[in-house]
Amino acid sequence: MTPLKAGDLLYIPSQVYIYRFDDDTPGKPADSTWPLTKPVNVLLLESEEKNNIWLKILYNGENVYVDKHDIKDYQESR
């Protein structure tokens, strides 16, 4: 499996949580979180890092994050 890279289009299923961090730094307490109510396609903004669980995405015009383990099914199907 090849690592994800910036510019990849990702499919995120419903009920996956989206995270917004105060200073755009994952790992600190999230400013807000919410589950998706329907599946969406999003743009990956930064390449996947092996040791990091967060993927930075563009969703509804905002830079937010998703746990890459929540889209595991998509990654395995690539």
mmCIF file of N, CA and C in Angstrom:
data_model
loop_
_atom_site.group_PDB
_atom_site.id
_atom_site.type_symbol
_atom_site.label_atom_id
_atom_site.label_comp_id
_atom_site.label_asym_id
_atom_site.label_seq_id
_atom_site.Cartn_x
_atom_site.Cartn_y
_atom_site.Cartn_z
ATOM 1 N N MET A 1 0.844 -1.176 0.000
ATOM 2 C CA MET A 1 0.000 0.000 0.000
ATOM 3 C C MET A 1 0.890 1.239 0.000
ATOM 4 N N THR A 2 0.615 2.156 -0.900
ATOM 5 C CA THR A 2 1.390 3.396 -0.950
ATOM 6 C C THR A 2 0.819 4.403 0.041
ATOM 7 N N PRO A 3 1.696 5.207 0.649
ATOM 8 C CA PRO A 3 1.190 6.203 1.601
ATOM 9 C C PRO A 3 0.347 7.262 0.890
ATOM 10 N N LEU A 4 -0.561 7.829 1.645
ATOM 11 C CA LEU A 4 -1.388 8.900 1.111
ATOM 12 C C LEU A 4 -0.530 10.146 0.963
ATOM 13 N N LYS A 5 -0.844 10.963 -0.069
ATOM 14 C CA LYS A 5 -0.078 12.182 -0.273
ATOM 15 C C LYS A 5 -1.025 13.364 -0.478
ATOM 16 N N ALA A 6 -0.504 14.547 -0.232
ATOM 17 C CA ALA A 6 -1.309 15.759 -0.399
ATOM 18 C C ALA A 6 -1.920 15.774 -1.799
ATOM 19 N N GLY A 7 -3.185 16.130 -1.858
ATOM 20 C CA GLY A 7 -3.903 16.170 -3.122
ATOM 21 C C GLY A 7 -4.755 14.942 -3.375
ATOM 22 N N ASP A 8 -4.565 13.883 -2.580
ATOM 23 C CA ASP A 8 -5.398 12.684 -2.732
ATOM 24 C C ASP A 8 -6.830 12.995 -2.314
ATOM 25 N N LEU A 9 -7.766 12.386 -3.002
ATOM 26 C CA LEU A 9 -9.171 12.496 -2.645
ATOM 27 C C LEU A 9 -9.514 11.310 -1.748
ATOM 28 N N LEU A 10 -10.092 11.594 -0.580
ATOM 29 C CA LEU A 10 -10.425 10.550 0.379
ATOM 30 C C LEU A 10 -11.931 10.420 0.532
ATOM 31 N N TYR A 11 -12.389 9.209 0.671
ATOM 32 C CA TYR A 11 -13.778 8.921 0.988
ATOM 33 C C TYR A 11 -13.851 8.682 2.490
ATOM 34 N N ILE A 12 -14.711 9.419 3.172
ATOM 35 C CA ILE A 12 -14.887 9.247 4.606
ATOM 36 C C ILE A 12 -16.338 8.847 4.869
ATOM 37 N N PRO A 13 -16.545 7.689 5.485
ATOM 38 C CA PRO A 13 -17.914 7.225 5.741
ATOM 39 C C PRO A 13 -18.614 8.045 6.813
ATOM 40 N N SER A 14 -19.916 7.891 6.909
ATOM 41 C CA SER A 14 -20.682 8.598 7.941
ATOM 42 C C SER A 14 -20.293 8.081 9.320
ATOM 43 N N GLN A 15 -20.586 8.863 10.318
ATOM 44 C CA GLN A 15 -20.319 8.574 11.723
ATOM 45 C C GLN A 15 -18.839 8.632 12.103
ATOM 46 N N VAL A 16 -17.969 9.043 11.178
ATOM 47 C CA VAL A 16 -16.560 9.281 11.507
ATOM 48 C C VAL A 16 -16.467 10.682 12.095
ATOM 49 N N TYR A 17 -15.661 10.832 13.137
ATOM 50 C CA TYR A 17 -15.529 12.134 13.794
ATOM 51 C C TYR A 17 -14.502 13.017 13.093
ATOM 52 N N ILE A 18 -14.857 14.289 12.965
ATOM 53 C CA ILE A 18 -13.985 15.333 12.443
ATOM 54 C C ILE A 18 -13.507 16.144 13.643
ATOM 55 N N TYR A 19 -12.237 16.556 13.633
ATOM 56 C CA TYR A 19 -11.652 17.290 14.754
ATOM 57 C C TYR A 19 -11.105 18.635 14.291
ATOM 58 N N ARG A 20 -11.411 19.674 15.058
ATOM 59 C CA ARG A 20 -10.829 20.998 14.832
ATOM 60 C C ARG A 20 -10.009 21.338 16.065
ATOM 61 N N PHE A 21 -8.741 21.690 15.854
ATOM 62 C CA PHE A 21 -7.849 22.013 16.961
ATOM 63 C C PHE A 21 -7.631 23.514 17.036
ATOM 64 N N ASP A 22 -7.539 24.045 18.266
ATOM 65 C CA ASP A 22 -7.402 25.485 18.500
ATOM 66 C C ASP A 22 -6.320 26.128 17.645
ATOM 67 N N ASP A 23 -5.118 25.595 17.714
ATOM 68 C CA ASP A 23 -4.016 26.220 16.988
ATOM 69 C C ASP A 23 -3.547 25.377 15.809
ATOM 70 N N ASP A 24 -4.445 24.549 15.279
ATOM 71 C CA ASP A 24 -4.153 23.711 14.120
ATOM 72 C C ASP A 24 -3.038 22.713 14.415
ATOM 73 N N THR A 25 -2.923 22.310 15.704
ATOM 74 C CA THR A 25 -1.897 21.346 16.100
ATOM 75 C C THR A 25 -2.561 20.117 16.717
ATOM 76 N N PRO A 26 -2.614 19.014 15.980
ATOM 77 C CA PRO A 26 -3.191 17.800 16.541
ATOM 78 C C PRO A 26 -2.414 17.333 17.764
ATOM 79 N N GLY A 27 -3.109 16.666 18.649
ATOM 80 C CA GLY A 27 -2.483 16.154 19.855
ATOM 81 C C GLY A 27 -2.838 16.973 21.078
ATOM 82 N N LYS A 28 -3.193 18.227 20.864
ATOM 83 C CA LYS A 28 -3.673 19.071 21.959
ATOM 84 C C LYS A 28 -5.189 18.902 22.024
ATOM 85 N N PRO A 29 -5.821 19.327 23.103
ATOM 86 C CA PRO A 29 -7.279 19.165 23.179
ATOM 87 C C PRO A 29 -7.982 19.807 21.973
ATOM 88 N N ALA A 30 -8.961 19.101 21.471
ATOM 89 C CA ALA A 30 -9.698 19.583 20.308
ATOM 90 C C ALA A 30 -10.608 20.738 20.686
ATOM 91 N N ASP A 31 -10.687 21.724 19.798
ATOM 92 C CA ASP A 31 -11.589 22.852 19.965
ATOM 93 C C ASP A 31 -13.028 22.375 19.800
ATOM 94 N N SER A 32 -13.241 21.516 18.817
ATOM 95 C CA SER A 32 -14.565 20.935 18.609
ATOM 96 C C SER A 32 -14.439 19.638 17.813
ATOM 97 N N THR A 33 -15.407 18.774 18.008
ATOM 98 C CA THR A 33 -15.490 17.523 17.261
ATOM 99 C C THR A 33 -16.947 17.296 16.882
ATOM 100 N N TRP A 34 -17.132 16.614 15.784
ATOM 101 C CA TRP A 34 -18.495 16.268 15.395
ATOM 102 C C TRP A 34 -18.454 15.081 14.440
ATOM 103 N N PRO A 35 -19.495 14.230 14.474
ATOM 104 C CA PRO A 35 -19.547 13.096 13.551
ATOM 105 C C PRO A 35 -20.167 13.533 12.225
ATOM 106 N N LEU A 36 -19.700 12.945 11.166
ATOM 107 C CA LEU A 36 -20.318 13.191 9.861
ATOM 108 C C LEU A 36 -21.679 12.519 9.829
ATOM 109 N N THR A 37 -22.661 13.189 9.278
ATOM 110 C CA THR A 37 -23.995 12.611 9.191
ATOM 111 C C THR A 37 -24.194 11.837 7.892
ATOM 112 N N LYS A 38 -23.303 12.068 6.929
ATOM 113 C CA LYS A 38 -23.366 11.327 5.674
ATOM 114 C C LYS A 38 -21.940 11.171 5.141
ATOM 115 N N PRO A 39 -21.691 10.191 4.296
ATOM 116 C CA PRO A 39 -20.359 10.006 3.739
ATOM 117 C C PRO A 39 -19.969 11.200 2.866
ATOM 118 N N VAL A 40 -18.666 11.504 2.835
ATOM 119 C CA VAL A 40 -18.180 12.632 2.045
ATOM 120 C C VAL A 40 -16.850 12.289 1.383
ATOM 121 N N ASN A 41 -16.542 13.016 0.334
ATOM 122 C CA ASN A 41 -15.215 12.995 -0.265
ATOM 123 C C ASN A 41 -14.513 14.274 0.162
ATOM 124 N N VAL A 42 -13.256 14.161 0.570
ATOM 125 C CA VAL A 42 -12.495 15.313 1.032
ATOM 126 C C VAL A 42 -11.107 15.292 0.385
ATOM 127 N N LEU A 43 -10.456 16.441 0.409
ATOM 128 C CA LEU A 43 -9.114 16.583 -0.130
ATOM 129 C C LEU A 43 -8.097 16.483 0.996
ATOM 130 N N LEU A 44 -7.099 15.640 0.826
ATOM 131 C CA LEU A 44 -6.018 15.518 1.810
ATOM 132 C C LEU A 44 -5.056 16.680 1.606
ATOM 133 N N LEU A 45 -4.762 17.424 2.679
ATOM 134 C CA LEU A 45 -3.926 18.615 2.579
ATOM 135 C C LEU A 45 -2.451 18.362 2.869
ATOM 136 N N GLU A 46 -2.126 17.326 3.629
ATOM 137 C CA GLU A 46 -0.735 17.016 3.952
ATOM 138 C C GLU A 46 -0.495 15.526 3.763
ATOM 139 N N SER A 47 0.689 15.178 3.355
ATOM 140 C CA SER A 47 1.035 13.769 3.165
ATOM 141 C C SER A 47 0.927 13.009 4.478
ATOM 142 N N GLU A 48 0.578 11.753 4.356
ATOM 143 C CA GLU A 48 0.452 10.881 5.520
ATOM 144 C C GLU A 48 1.828 10.639 6.136
ATOM 145 N N GLU A 49 1.913 10.787 7.450
ATOM 146 C CA GLU A 49 3.142 10.473 8.168
ATOM 147 C C GLU A 49 2.924 9.168 8.923
ATOM 148 N N LYS A 50 3.880 8.287 8.842
ATOM 149 C CA LYS A 50 3.738 6.949 9.412
ATOM 150 C C LYS A 50 3.421 6.973 10.913
ATOM 151 N N ASN A 51 4.073 7.842 11.670
ATOM 152 C CA ASN A 51 3.918 7.865 13.125
ATOM 153 C C ASN A 51 2.777 8.744 13.609
ATOM 154 N N ASN A 52 2.048 9.373 12.717
ATOM 155 C CA ASN A 52 0.992 10.304 13.092
ATOM 156 C C ASN A 52 -0.368 9.696 12.748
ATOM 157 N N ILE A 53 -1.325 9.785 13.669
ATOM 158 C CA ILE A 53 -2.652 9.223 13.383
ATOM 159 C C ILE A 53 -3.560 10.212 12.670
ATOM 160 N N TRP A 54 -3.169 11.483 12.608
ATOM 161 C CA TRP A 54 -4.055 12.518 12.064
ATOM 162 C C TRP A 54 -3.798 12.772 10.592
ATOM 163 N N LEU A 55 -4.895 12.906 9.854
ATOM 164 C CA LEU A 55 -4.834 13.344 8.466
ATOM 165 C C LEU A 55 -5.484 14.716 8.387
ATOM 166 N N LYS A 56 -4.752 15.681 7.840
ATOM 167 C CA LYS A 56 -5.291 17.031 7.673
ATOM 168 C C LYS A 56 -6.062 17.071 6.360
ATOM 169 N N ILE A 57 -7.324 17.480 6.437
ATOM 170 C CA ILE A 57 -8.202 17.464 5.269
ATOM 171 C C ILE A 57 -8.882 18.821 5.086
ATOM 172 N N LEU A 58 -9.398 19.019 3.895
ATOM 173 C CA LEU A 58 -10.225 20.183 3.604
ATOM 174 C C LEU A 58 -11.670 19.706 3.572
ATOM 175 N N TYR A 59 -12.466 20.202 4.510
ATOM 176 C CA TYR A 59 -13.870 19.804 4.620
ATOM 177 C C TYR A 59 -14.708 21.063 4.797
ATOM 178 N N ASN A 60 -15.639 21.290 3.886
ATOM 179 C CA ASN A 60 -16.503 22.478 3.916
ATOM 180 C C ASN A 60 -15.698 23.770 4.036
ATOM 181 N N GLY A 61 -14.579 23.843 3.337
ATOM 182 C CA GLY A 61 -13.760 25.051 3.327
ATOM 183 C C GLY A 61 -12.897 25.250 4.561
ATOM 184 N N GLU A 62 -12.841 24.263 5.454
ATOM 185 C CA GLU A 62 -12.050 24.369 6.680
ATOM 186 C C GLU A 62 -10.940 23.329 6.694
ATOM 187 N N ASN A 63 -9.806 23.704 7.295
ATOM 188 C CA ASN A 63 -8.733 22.750 7.541
ATOM 189 C C ASN A 63 -9.043 22.053 8.858
ATOM 190 N N VAL A 64 -9.360 20.771 8.781
ATOM 191 C CA VAL A 64 -9.712 19.981 9.962
ATOM 192 C C VAL A 64 -8.971 18.652 9.871
ATOM 193 N N TYR A 65 -9.194 17.791 10.856
ATOM 194 C CA TYR A 65 -8.456 16.532 10.932
ATOM 195 C C TYR A 65 -9.410 15.352 11.115
ATOM 196 N N VAL A 66 -8.926 14.196 10.669
ATOM 197 C CA VAL A 66 -9.630 12.936 10.875
ATOM 198 C C VAL A 66 -8.581 11.904 11.286
ATOM 199 N N ASP A 67 -8.970 10.985 12.144
ATOM 200 C CA ASP A 67 -8.081 9.900 12.549
ATOM 201 C C ASP A 67 -7.963 8.933 11.375
ATOM 202 N N LYS A 68 -6.757 8.674 10.907
ATOM 203 C CA LYS A 68 -6.602 7.839 9.710
ATOM 204 C C LYS A 68 -7.088 6.409 9.930
ATOM 205 N N HIS A 69 -7.181 5.981 11.184
ATOM 206 C CA HIS A 69 -7.702 4.641 11.451
ATOM 207 C C HIS A 69 -9.200 4.557 11.167
ATOM 208 N N ASP A 70 -9.881 5.692 11.173
ATOM 209 C CA ASP A 70 -11.315 5.713 10.876
ATOM 210 C C ASP A 70 -11.610 5.533 9.400
ATOM 211 N N ILE A 71 -10.617 5.682 8.550
ATOM 212 C CA ILE A 71 -10.832 5.473 7.117
ATOM 213 C C ILE A 71 -10.014 4.284 6.628
ATOM 214 N N LYS A 72 -9.720 3.366 7.526
ATOM 215 C CA LYS A 72 -8.889 2.208 7.237
ATOM 216 C C LYS A 72 -9.438 1.388 6.065
ATOM 217 N N ASP A 73 -10.727 1.175 6.019
ATOM 218 C CA ASP A 73 -11.309 0.380 4.945
ATOM 219 C C ASP A 73 -10.984 0.986 3.595
ATOM 220 N N TYR A 74 -11.024 2.306 3.513
ATOM 221 C CA TYR A 74 -10.694 2.978 2.256
ATOM 222 C C TYR A 74 -9.230 2.738 1.899
ATOM 223 N N GLN A 75 -8.337 2.896 2.885
ATOM 224 C CA GLN A 75 -6.908 2.741 2.625
ATOM 225 C C GLN A 75 -6.577 1.320 2.178
ATOM 226 N N GLU A 76 -7.209 0.330 2.770
ATOM 227 C CA GLU A 76 -6.918 -1.057 2.395
ATOM 228 C C GLU A 76 -7.407 -1.382 0.991
ATOM 229 N N SER A 77 -8.407 -0.650 0.511
ATOM 230 C CA SER A 77 -8.957 -0.951 -0.807
ATOM 231 C C SER A 77 -8.159 -0.292 -1.929
ATOM 232 N N ARG A 78 -7.201 0.561 -1.577
ATOM 233 C CA ARG A 78 -6.401 1.249 -2.595
ATOM 234 C C ARG A 78 -5.434 0.317 -3.261
#
